[in-house]
Amino acid sequence: AQKVTQAQTEISVVEKEDVTLDCVYETRDTTYYLFWYKQPPSGELVFLIRRNSFDEQNEISGRYSWNFQKSTSSFNFTITASQVVDSAVYFCALTPFTNAGNNRKLIWGLGTSLAVNP
Amino acid sequence: GAGVSQTPSNKVTEKGKYVELRCDPISGHTALYWYRQSLGQGPEFLIYFQGTGAADDSGLPNDRFFAVRPEGSVSTLKIQRTERGDSAVYLCASSRVKTSRVNYEQYFGPGTRLTVT
């Protein structure tokens, strides 16, 4: 079975706080890809990051960082010094890469709603 | 360049009517996906096109739903005999596909909000 779990339904922080959004996934595939998307109040899903299962290096992009740990099947997302504009729903998603390699449909978590208050 | 566009942005229809939702993917993207999203939920996969053909339509909920992509670019999602439970935001996404073992990210359109009264 393939599944993505985002246990945190809602998080509320005060501006400038650091916040970590958790993502745990399940898959039997040895090759897979993980993604994070942001969905601001406007509704459009915005791609943030893609990571393949063979690359466990952490990644930093400005105030955003991602921690991928295969041993715990987790791909957590940290926002440093949060800002009001970071308020959005954040989705973690998984796509396995089967030998057929044709279908890359995304399997989504339920999302974490982040509210950053001034 | 232009992103994924979807029309209309909003559609209100009466129960039992037929609707068409259109998606114009990013130029050059051969893969196209339809998802739908209900309030408070993540997107739910409906159908995937590789070129003109539907490579996976396992997410279509029933035979009232159908999608086409006749020229490998624009796609239309068609819903017959709409029901109130079809109300949702319908999202379209496109991505590059190459022969190498890479799953490229999907880029999403703004969605069409369908309301069935």
Coordinates of N, CA and C in Angstrom, one line a residue:
Chain A
A1 N 0.8 -1.2 0.0 CA 0.0 0.0 0.0 C 0.9 1.2 0.0
Q2 N 0.4 2.3 -0.6 CA 1.1 3.5 -0.6 C 0.3 4.6 0.1
K3 N 0.9 5.3 1.0 CA 0.2 6.2 1.8 C 1.1 7.3 2.3
V4 N 0.5 8.5 2.4 CA 1.2 9.6 3.0 C 0.4 10.1 4.2
T5 N 1.1 10.3 5.3 CA 0.5 10.8 6.5 C 1.1 12.1 7.0
Q6 N 0.2 13.0 7.1 CA 0.6 14.3 7.7 C -0.2 14.4 9.0
A7 N 0.4 14.1 10.1 CA -0.4 14.0 11.4 C -0.8 15.3 11.9
Q8 N -0.1 16.4 11.6 CA -0.5 17.7 12.1 C -1.6 18.3 11.1
T9 N -2.8 18.5 11.7 CA -3.8 19.0 10.9 C -3.7 20.5 10.8
E10 N -3.4 21.2 11.9 CA -3.3 22.6 11.9 C -2.2 23.0 12.9
I11 N -1.4 24.0 12.4 CA -0.4 24.6 13.3 C -0.5 26.1 13.3
S12 N -0.4 26.7 14.4 CA -0.4 28.1 14.5 C 0.9 28.6 15.2
V13 N 1.6 29.5 14.6 CA 2.8 30.1 15.2 C 2.8 31.6 15.1
V14 N 3.7 32.2 15.8 CA 3.8 33.6 15.8 C 5.0 33.9 14.8
E15 N 4.9 35.0 14.1 CA 5.9 35.3 13.1 C 7.3 35.3 13.8
K16 N 8.2 34.8 12.9 CA 9.6 34.6 13.3 C 9.9 33.3 14.0
E17 N 8.9 32.6 14.4 CA 9.2 31.3 15.0 C 9.5 30.3 13.9
D18 N 10.3 29.3 14.2 CA 10.6 28.2 13.3 C 9.5 27.2 13.5
V19 N 9.2 26.5 12.4 CA 8.1 25.5 12.4 C 8.4 24.3 11.5
T20 N 8.2 23.1 12.0 CA 8.4 21.9 11.2 C 7.1 21.2 10.9
L21 N 6.9 20.9 9.7 CA 5.8 20.1 9.2 C 6.2 18.7 9.0
D22 N 5.5 17.7 9.6 CA 5.9 16.3 9.5 C 5.2 15.6 8.3
C23 N 5.9 14.7 7.7 CA 5.4 13.9 6.6 C 6.0 12.5 6.8
V24 N 5.1 11.5 6.9 CA 5.6 10.1 7.0 C 4.9 9.4 5.8
Y25 N 5.6 8.5 5.1 CA 5.1 7.9 3.9 C 5.3 6.3 4.0
E26 N 4.5 5.6 3.3 CA 4.6 4.2 3.1 C 4.6 3.8 1.7
T27 N 5.5 3.0 1.3 CA 5.6 2.4 0.0 C 6.4 1.2 -0.1
R28 N 6.1 0.3 -0.9 CA 6.9 -0.9 -1.1 C 7.9 -0.8 -2.2
D29 N 7.8 0.3 -3.0 CA 8.7 0.5 -4.1 C 10.1 1.0 -3.5
T30 N 11.1 0.5 -4.2 CA 12.5 0.9 -3.8 C 12.8 2.3 -4.4
T31 N 12.2 2.6 -5.5 CA 12.4 3.9 -6.1 C 11.1 4.7 -6.1
Y32 N 11.2 5.9 -5.6 CA 10.1 6.7 -5.5 C 10.5 8.2 -5.3
Y33 N 9.5 9.0 -5.5 CA 9.8 10.5 -5.4 C 8.9 11.1 -4.3
L34 N 9.4 12.1 -3.7 CA 8.6 12.8 -2.7 C 8.5 14.3 -3.0
F35 N 7.4 14.9 -2.7 CA 7.2 16.3 -3.1 C 6.6 17.0 -1.9
W36 N 6.8 18.3 -1.9 CA 6.0 19.2 -1.1 C 5.4 20.3 -1.9
Y37 N 4.2 20.6 -1.7 CA 3.4 21.6 -2.4 C 2.8 22.6 -1.3
K38 N 2.7 23.8 -1.7 CA 2.1 24.8 -0.9 C 0.8 25.3 -1.6
Q39 N -0.3 25.4 -0.8 CA -1.6 25.9 -1.3 C -2.0 27.1 -0.5
P40 N -1.7 28.3 -0.9 CA -2.1 29.5 -0.2 C -3.6 29.7 -0.3
P41 N -4.1 30.7 0.4 CA -5.6 30.9 0.3 C -6.1 31.1 -1.1
S42 N -5.3 31.6 -2.0 CA -5.8 31.7 -3.4 C -6.1 30.4 -4.0
G43 N -5.6 29.3 -3.5 CA -6.0 28.0 -3.9 C -5.1 27.3 -4.9
E44 N -4.2 28.0 -5.5 CA -3.3 27.3 -6.5 C -2.2 26.6 -5.9
L45 N -2.0 25.3 -6.2 CA -0.9 24.5 -5.7 C 0.4 24.9 -6.3
V46 N 1.4 25.2 -5.4 CA 2.7 25.7 -5.8 C 3.7 24.6 -5.4
F47 N 4.5 24.2 -6.4 CA 5.5 23.2 -6.2 C 6.7 23.8 -5.4
L48 N 7.2 23.0 -4.4 CA 8.3 23.5 -3.5 C 9.5 22.7 -3.8
I49 N 9.4 21.4 -3.7 CA 10.6 20.5 -3.8 C 10.2 19.1 -4.3
R50 N 11.2 18.5 -5.0 CA 11.1 17.1 -5.4 C 12.4 16.4 -4.8
R51 N 12.2 15.2 -4.3 CA 13.4 14.5 -3.8 C 13.2 13.0 -4.2
N52 N 14.3 12.4 -4.7 CA 14.1 11.0 -5.1 C 14.7 10.1 -3.9
S53 N 14.3 8.9 -3.9 CA 14.6 8.0 -2.8 C 16.0 7.6 -2.7
F54 N 16.9 7.9 -3.7 CA 18.3 7.6 -3.6 C 19.1 8.8 -3.1
D55 N 18.4 9.9 -2.8 CA 19.2 11.1 -2.4 C 18.7 11.5 -1.0
E56 N 19.5 11.2 0.0 CA 19.1 11.5 1.3 C 19.7 12.8 1.9
Q57 N 20.3 13.5 1.0 CA 20.9 14.8 1.5 C 19.8 15.7 1.8
N58 N 20.0 16.4 2.9 CA 19.1 17.5 3.3 C 19.2 18.7 2.3
E59 N 18.2 19.4 2.2 CA 18.2 20.5 1.2 C 17.7 21.8 1.9
I60 N 18.4 22.9 1.6 CA 18.0 24.2 2.1 C 17.8 25.1 0.9
S61 N 16.7 25.8 1.0 CA 16.4 26.9 0.0 C 15.9 28.1 0.8
G62 N 16.7 29.0 1.0 CA 16.3 30.2 1.7 C 15.9 29.9 3.2
R63 N 14.7 30.2 3.5 CA 14.2 29.9 4.9 C 13.6 28.5 4.9
Y64 N 13.5 27.8 3.8 CA 13.0 26.4 3.8 C 14.1 25.4 3.8
S65 N 13.8 24.3 4.6 CA 14.7 23.2 4.6 C 13.9 21.9 4.7
W66 N 14.5 20.8 4.1 CA 13.9 19.5 4.1 C 14.8 18.5 4.7
N67 N 14.2 17.6 5.5 CA 15.0 16.5 6.1 C 14.4 15.2 5.7
F68 N 15.1 14.5 4.8 CA 14.6 13.2 4.3 C 15.4 12.1 5.1
Q69 N 14.6 11.2 5.7 CA 15.2 10.1 6.4 C 14.5 8.8 6.0
K70 N 15.2 8.0 5.2 CA 14.6 6.8 4.7 C 14.4 5.8 5.9
S71 N 15.3 5.8 6.9 CA 15.1 4.9 8.0 C 13.8 5.0 8.7
T72 N 13.3 6.2 8.7 CA 12.0 6.4 9.4 C 10.9 6.8 8.5
S73 N 11.2 6.7 7.2 CA 10.2 7.0 6.1 C 9.6 8.4 6.3
S74 N 10.4 9.3 6.6 CA 9.9 10.7 6.8 C 10.6 11.7 5.9
F75 N 9.9 12.7 5.6 CA 10.3 13.8 4.8 C 9.8 15.1 5.3
N76 N 10.4 15.6 6.3 CA 9.9 16.7 7.1 C 10.4 18.1 6.5
F77 N 9.6 19.1 6.7 CA 9.8 20.4 6.1 C 9.8 21.4 7.2
T78 N 10.9 22.2 7.2 CA 11.0 23.2 8.3 C 11.1 24.6 7.6
I79 N 10.3 25.5 8.2 CA 10.4 26.9 7.8 C 11.0 27.7 8.9
T80 N 12.1 28.3 8.6 CA 12.8 29.1 9.6 C 12.4 30.6 9.6
A81 N 12.2 31.2 10.8 CA 11.8 32.6 10.8 C 10.6 32.8 10.0
S82 N 9.5 32.1 10.4 CA 8.3 32.1 9.6 C 7.7 33.6 9.4
Q83 N 7.0 33.7 8.3 CA 6.4 35.0 8.0 C 4.9 34.8 7.7
V84 N 4.2 35.9 7.8 CA 2.7 35.8 7.6 C 2.4 35.2 6.2
V85 N 3.3 35.5 5.2 CA 3.0 35.0 3.9 C 3.2 33.5 3.7
D86 N 3.8 32.9 4.8 CA 3.9 31.4 4.8 C 2.6 30.8 5.1
S87 N 1.6 31.5 5.5 CA 0.3 30.9 5.9 C -0.3 30.3 4.7
A88 N -0.5 29.0 4.8 CA -1.0 28.2 3.7 C -1.3 26.8 4.2
V89 N -1.8 25.9 3.3 CA -1.9 24.5 3.5 C -0.7 23.9 2.8
Y90 N 0.0 23.0 3.5 CA 1.2 22.4 2.9 C 0.9 20.9 2.7
F91 N 1.1 20.4 1.5 CA 0.9 19.0 1.2 C 2.2 18.3 0.9
C92 N 2.3 17.1 1.5 CA 3.4 16.2 1.1 C 2.8 15.2 0.2
A93 N 3.6 14.7 -0.8 CA 3.0 13.8 -1.8 C 4.1 12.8 -2.2
L94 N 3.7 11.6 -2.6 CA 4.5 10.5 -3.0 C 4.2 10.0 -4.4
T95 N 5.2 9.7 -5.2 CA 4.9 9.0 -6.4 C 5.9 7.9 -6.6
P96 N 5.4 6.6 -6.7 CA 6.4 5.5 -6.9 C 6.8 5.5 -8.3
F97 N 7.9 4.9 -8.5 CA 8.5 4.8 -9.9 C 8.6 3.3 -10.2
T98 N 7.6 2.8 -10.8 CA 7.6 1.3 -11.1 C 8.5 1.1 -12.3
N99 N 8.7 -0.2 -12.5 CA 9.5 -0.5 -13.7 C 8.9 0.0 -15.0
A100 N 7.5 0.0 -15.0 CA 6.8 0.5 -16.2 C 7.1 2.0 -16.4
G101 N 7.2 2.6 -15.2 CA 7.7 4.0 -15.2 C 6.7 5.0 -15.9
N102 N 5.5 4.6 -16.2 CA 4.7 5.5 -17.0 C 3.8 6.4 -16.1
N103 N 3.3 5.9 -15.0 CA 2.3 6.7 -14.3 C 3.0 7.3 -13.1
R104 N 2.9 8.6 -13.1 CA 3.5 9.4 -12.0 C 2.4 10.0 -11.1
K105 N 1.3 9.4 -11.0 CA 0.2 10.0 -10.2 C 0.7 10.2 -8.8
L106 N 0.3 11.4 -8.2 CA 0.7 11.7 -6.9 C -0.3 11.2 -5.9
I107 N 0.3 10.6 -4.8 CA -0.5 10.2 -3.7 C -0.2 11.2 -2.6
W108 N -1.3 11.8 -2.1 CA -1.2 13.0 -1.2 C -1.6 12.7 0.2
G109 N -0.9 13.5 1.1 CA -1.4 13.5 2.5 C -2.6 14.5 2.5
L110 N -3.1 14.6 3.7 CA -4.3 15.4 3.9 C -3.9 16.9 4.1
G111 N -2.7 17.2 4.2 CA -2.2 18.6 4.3 C -2.2 19.0 5.8
T112 N -1.3 20.0 6.0 CA -1.2 20.7 7.3 C -1.4 22.2 7.0
S113 N -2.4 22.7 7.8 CA -2.8 24.1 7.6 C -1.9 24.9 8.6
L114 N -1.1 25.8 8.0 CA -0.2 26.6 8.8 C -0.7 28.0 8.9
A115 N -0.8 28.5 10.1 CA -1.2 29.9 10.3 C -0.1 30.6 11.0
V116 N 0.5 31.7 10.3 CA 1.5 32.4 10.9 C 0.9 33.8 11.3
N117 N 0.9 34.1 12.6 CA 0.3 35.3 13.1 C 1.3 36.4 13.4
P118 N 0.9 37.6 13.1 CA 1.9 38.7 13.3 C 2.1 39.0 14.8
Chain B
G1 N 7.3 31.7 -19.2 CA 6.2 31.2 -20.0 C 4.9 31.0 -19.3
A2 N 3.9 30.7 -20.0 CA 2.5 30.6 -19.4 C 2.5 29.3 -18.6
G3 N 1.7 29.4 -17.5 CA 1.5 28.2 -16.7 C 0.3 27.4 -17.2
V4 N -0.2 26.5 -16.4 CA -1.3 25.7 -16.7 C -2.6 26.6 -16.6
S5 N -3.4 26.6 -17.5 CA -4.6 27.4 -17.4 C -5.9 26.5 -17.5
Q6 N -6.9 26.9 -16.7 CA -8.1 26.1 -16.7 C -9.3 27.1 -16.8
T7 N -10.3 26.6 -17.6 CA -11.5 27.4 -17.8 C -12.7 26.5 -17.7
P8 N -13.8 27.0 -17.1 CA -14.0 28.2 -16.5 C -13.3 28.2 -15.1
S9 N -13.2 29.3 -14.4 CA -12.7 29.3 -13.0 C -13.8 28.8 -12.1
N10 N -15.0 29.2 -12.4 CA -16.2 28.8 -11.6 C -17.3 28.3 -12.5
K11 N -17.9 27.2 -12.0 CA -19.1 26.7 -12.8 C -20.1 26.3 -11.8
V12 N -21.3 26.9 -12.0 CA -22.5 26.5 -11.2 C -23.5 25.8 -12.2
T13 N -23.9 24.6 -11.8 CA -24.8 23.9 -12.7 C -25.9 23.2 -11.9
E14 N -27.0 22.9 -12.5 CA -28.0 22.2 -11.8 C -27.8 20.7 -11.9
K15 N -28.3 20.0 -10.9 CA -28.2 18.5 -10.8 C -28.8 18.0 -12.1
G16 N -28.1 17.0 -12.7 CA -28.5 16.3 -13.9 C -28.0 16.9 -15.2
K17 N -27.4 18.1 -15.1 CA -26.8 18.7 -16.3 C -25.4 18.2 -16.7
Y18 N -25.0 18.5 -17.9 CA -23.7 18.1 -18.4 C -22.7 19.3 -18.3
V19 N -21.5 19.0 -17.9 CA -20.5 20.1 -17.9 C -19.2 19.6 -18.5
E20 N -18.5 20.6 -19.0 CA -17.1 20.4 -19.6 C -16.2 21.3 -18.9
L21 N -15.0 20.8 -18.5 CA -14.0 21.6 -17.9 C -12.8 21.5 -18.8
R22 N -12.1 22.6 -19.0 CA -11.0 22.6 -19.9 C -9.7 22.9 -19.2
C23 N -8.6 22.2 -19.8 CA -7.3 22.4 -19.2 C -6.3 22.6 -20.4
D24 N -5.5 23.7 -20.3 CA -4.5 24.0 -21.3 C -3.1 23.8 -20.6
P25 N -2.3 22.8 -20.8 CA -1.1 22.5 -20.1 C 0.0 23.5 -20.5
I26 N 1.1 23.4 -19.8 CA 2.3 24.1 -20.2 C 2.8 23.5 -21.5
S27 N 3.2 24.4 -22.4 CA 3.7 24.0 -23.7 C 4.9 23.0 -23.6
G28 N 4.8 21.9 -24.3 CA 5.8 21.0 -24.3 C 5.7 19.9 -23.2
H29 N 4.7 20.0 -22.3 CA 4.5 19.0 -21.3 C 3.6 17.9 -21.9
T30 N 4.2 16.7 -21.9 CA 3.4 15.6 -22.5 C 2.5 14.9 -21.6
A31 N 2.8 15.0 -20.3 CA 1.9 14.4 -19.3 C 0.9 15.3 -18.7
L32 N -0.3 14.9 -18.6 CA -1.4 15.7 -18.1 C -2.2 14.9 -17.1
Y33 N -2.6 15.5 -16.0 CA -3.3 14.9 -14.9 C -4.5 15.7 -14.6
W34 N -5.6 15.0 -14.2 CA -6.8 15.6 -13.6 C -6.9 15.1 -12.1
Y35 N -7.1 16.0 -11.2 CA -7.4 15.7 -9.8 C -8.7 16.4 -9.4
R36 N -9.3 16.0 -8.4 CA -10.3 16.9 -7.8 C -10.0 17.0 -6.3
Q37 N -10.4 18.1 -5.7 CA -10.1 18.4 -4.3 C -11.4 18.9 -3.6
S38 N -11.7 18.2 -2.6 CA -12.9 18.7 -1.8 C -12.3 19.4 -0.6
L39 N -13.2 20.2 0.0 CA -12.7 21.1 1.1 C -12.0 20.3 2.2
G40 N -10.9 20.8 2.6 CA -10.2 20.1 3.7 C -9.5 18.8 3.4
Q41 N -9.4 18.5 2.1 CA -8.8 17.2 1.7 C -7.6 17.5 0.7
G42 N -6.8 16.5 0.6 CA -5.8 16.6 -0.5 C -6.4 16.3 -1.8
P43 N -5.7 16.6 -2.9 CA -6.2 16.3 -4.2 C -6.4 14.8 -4.4
E44 N -7.4 14.4 -5.2 CA -7.7 13.0 -5.4 C -7.5 12.8 -6.9
F45 N -6.6 11.8 -7.3 CA -6.3 11.5 -8.6 C -7.5 11.0 -9.4
L46 N -7.7 11.5 -10.6 CA -8.8 11.1 -11.5 C -8.3 10.3 -12.7
I47 N -7.4 11.0 -13.5 CA -7.0 10.4 -14.8 C -5.6 11.0 -15.2
Y48 N -4.8 10.2 -15.9 CA -3.5 10.6 -16.4 C -3.4 10.4 -17.9
F49 N -3.0 11.4 -18.6 CA -2.7 11.2 -20.0 C -1.2 11.3 -20.3
Q50 N -0.8 10.4 -21.2 CA 0.6 10.5 -21.7 C 0.3 10.7 -23.2
G51 N 0.6 12.0 -23.7 CA 0.2 12.3 -25.1 C -1.3 12.3 -25.2
T52 N -1.8 11.6 -26.2 CA -3.2 11.7 -26.5 C -4.0 10.6 -25.7
G53 N -3.3 9.6 -25.3 CA -4.0 8.4 -24.6 C -4.1 8.5 -23.1
A54 N -5.2 8.0 -22.6 CA -5.4 7.9 -21.2 C -4.6 6.7 -20.6
A55 N -3.4 7.0 -20.0 CA -2.6 5.9 -19.5 C -3.2 5.3 -18.2
D56 N -3.9 6.0 -17.5 CA -4.5 5.5 -16.3 C -5.7 6.3 -16.0
D57 N -6.9 5.7 -16.0 CA -8.2 6.3 -15.7 C -8.8 5.7 -14.5
S58 N -8.0 5.0 -13.7 CA -8.5 4.3 -12.5 C -9.1 5.2 -11.5
G59 N -8.8 6.5 -11.5 CA -9.4 7.3 -10.5 C -10.8 7.9 -10.8
L60 N -11.2 7.7 -12.0 CA -12.5 8.2 -12.4 C -13.6 7.5 -11.6
P61 N -14.5 8.2 -10.9 CA -15.4 7.6 -9.9 C -16.4 6.7 -10.5
N62 N -16.9 7.0 -11.7 CA -17.9 6.2 -12.4 C -18.0 6.6 -13.9
D63 N -18.9 6.0 -14.6 CA -18.9 6.2 -16.0 C -19.5 7.5 -16.4
R64 N -19.9 8.3 -15.5 CA -20.4 9.7 -15.8 C -19.3 10.6 -16.1
F65 N -18.1 10.2 -15.7 CA -16.9 11.0 -15.9 C -16.1 10.5 -17.1
F66 N -15.6 11.4 -17.9 CA -14.9 11.1 -19.1 C -13.9 12.2 -19.4
A67 N -12.7 11.9 -20.0 CA -11.8 13.0 -20.3 C -11.2 12.6 -21.6
V68 N -10.8 13.7 -22.4 CA -10.2 13.5 -23.7 C -9.0 14.4 -23.8
R69 N -8.1 14.1 -24.7 CA -7.0 15.0 -25.0 C -6.6 14.7 -26.5
P70 N -7.4 15.0 -27.4 CA -7.4 14.6 -28.8 C -6.1 14.9 -29.5
E71 N -5.4 16.0 -29.2 CA -4.2 16.4 -29.9 C -3.0 16.4 -29.0
G72 N -3.1 15.8 -27.9 CA -2.0 15.7 -27.0 C -1.6 17.0 -26.3
S73 N -2.5 18.0 -26.3 CA -2.3 19.2 -25.6 C -3.4 19.6 -24.7
V74 N -4.4 20.3 -25.2 CA -5.6 20.7 -24.4 C -6.4 19.4 -24.0
S75 N -6.9 19.4 -22.8 CA -7.7 18.3 -22.3 C -9.1 18.8 -21.8
T76 N -10.1 18.0 -22.0 CA -11.4 18.4 -21.5 C -11.9 17.2 -20.6
L77 N -12.3 17.6 -19.4 CA -13.0 16.7 -18.5 C -14.5 16.9 -18.6
K78 N -15.2 15.8 -18.9 CA -16.6 15.9 -19.1 C -17.4 15.1 -18.1
I79 N -18.4 15.7 -17.5 CA -19.2 15.1 -16.5 C -20.6 15.1 -16.9
Q80 N -21.2 13.9 -17.0 CA -22.6 13.8 -17.4 C -23.5 13.7 -16.2
R81 N -24.8 14.1 -16.3 CA -25.8 13.9 -15.3 C -25.2 14.2 -13.9
T82 N -24.7 15.4 -13.8 CA -24.0 15.9 -12.6 C -24.9 15.6 -11.3
E83 N -24.2 15.3 -10.2 CA -24.8 15.1 -8.9 C -24.2 16.1 -7.9
R84 N -24.9 16.3 -6.8 CA -24.4 17.3 -5.9 C -23.0 16.9 -5.3
G85 N -22.8 15.6 -5.2 CA -21.5 15.0 -4.7 C -20.4 15.3 -5.6
D86 N -20.6 15.8 -6.9 CA -19.5 16.1 -7.8 C -19.0 17.5 -7.5
S87 N -19.6 18.2 -6.6 CA -19.1 19.6 -6.3 C -17.7 19.5 -5.7
A88 N -16.8 20.2 -6.2 CA -15.4 20.1 -5.8 C -14.6 21.1 -6.6
V89 N -13.3 21.3 -6.3 CA -12.4 22.0 -7.2 C -11.7 20.9 -8.1
Y90 N -11.8 21.1 -9.4 CA -11.2 20.2 -10.3 C -9.8 20.8 -10.8
L91 N -8.8 20.1 -10.5 CA -7.4 20.6 -10.7 C -6.8 19.8 -11.9
C92 N -6.1 20.6 -12.7 CA -5.3 20.0 -13.8 C -3.9 20.3 -13.6
A93 N -3.0 19.3 -13.9 CA -1.6 19.5 -13.8 C -0.9 18.9 -15.0
S94 N 0.3 19.5 -15.3 CA 1.1 18.9 -16.4 C 2.5 18.8 -15.9
S95 N 3.2 17.9 -16.6 CA 4.7 17.7 -16.3 C 5.4 17.2 -17.5
R96 N 6.7 17.4 -17.4 CA 7.6 16.8 -18.5 C 7.6 15.3 -18.2
V97 N 7.9 14.6 -19.3 CA 8.2 13.1 -19.1 C 9.4 12.8 -20.0
K98 N 10.3 12.2 -19.4 CA 11.5 11.8 -20.2 C 11.7 10.3 -20.0
T99 N 12.6 9.7 -20.8 CA 12.8 8.3 -20.7 C 13.7 8.0 -19.5
S100 N 14.4 8.9 -19.0 CA 15.3 8.7 -17.8 C 14.4 8.4 -16.6
R101 N 15.0 7.8 -15.6 CA 14.2 7.5 -14.4 C 14.0 8.7 -13.5
V102 N 13.3 9.6 -14.0 CA 13.0 10.8 -13.2 C 11.5 11.1 -13.2
N103 N 11.0 11.3 -12.0 CA 9.6 11.8 -11.9 C 9.6 13.3 -11.7
Y104 N 9.3 14.0 -12.8 CA 9.3 15.4 -12.7 C 8.1 15.9 -11.9
E105 N 8.3 17.1 -11.4 CA 7.2 17.7 -10.6 C 6.0 18.0 -11.5
Q106 N 4.9 18.1 -11.0 CA 3.7 18.5 -11.7 C 3.4 19.9 -11.4
Y107 N 3.0 20.7 -12.4 CA 2.6 22.1 -12.2 C 1.1 22.2 -12.4
F108 N 0.5 22.8 -11.4 CA -1.0 22.8 -11.3 C -1.6 24.1 -11.9
G109 N -2.7 24.0 -12.4 CA -3.5 25.2 -12.8 C -4.3 25.7 -11.6
P110 N -5.0 26.8 -11.7 CA -5.8 27.4 -10.6 C -7.0 26.6 -10.3
G111 N -7.4 25.7 -11.1 CA -8.6 24.9 -10.8 C -9.9 25.5 -11.3
T112 N -10.9 24.6 -11.4 CA -12.3 25.0 -11.7 C -13.1 24.6 -10.5
R113 N -13.8 25.6 -9.9 CA -14.7 25.3 -8.8 C -16.1 24.9 -9.4
L114 N -16.4 23.7 -9.2 CA -17.7 23.2 -9.7 C -18.7 23.1 -8.6
T115 N -19.8 23.7 -8.8 CA -20.9 23.6 -7.8 C -22.1 23.1 -8.4
V116 N -22.7 22.0 -7.9 CA -23.9 21.4 -8.5 C -25.0 21.6 -7.5
T117 N -26.0 22.3 -8.0 CA -27.1 22.7 -7.1 C -28.3 21.8 -7.2

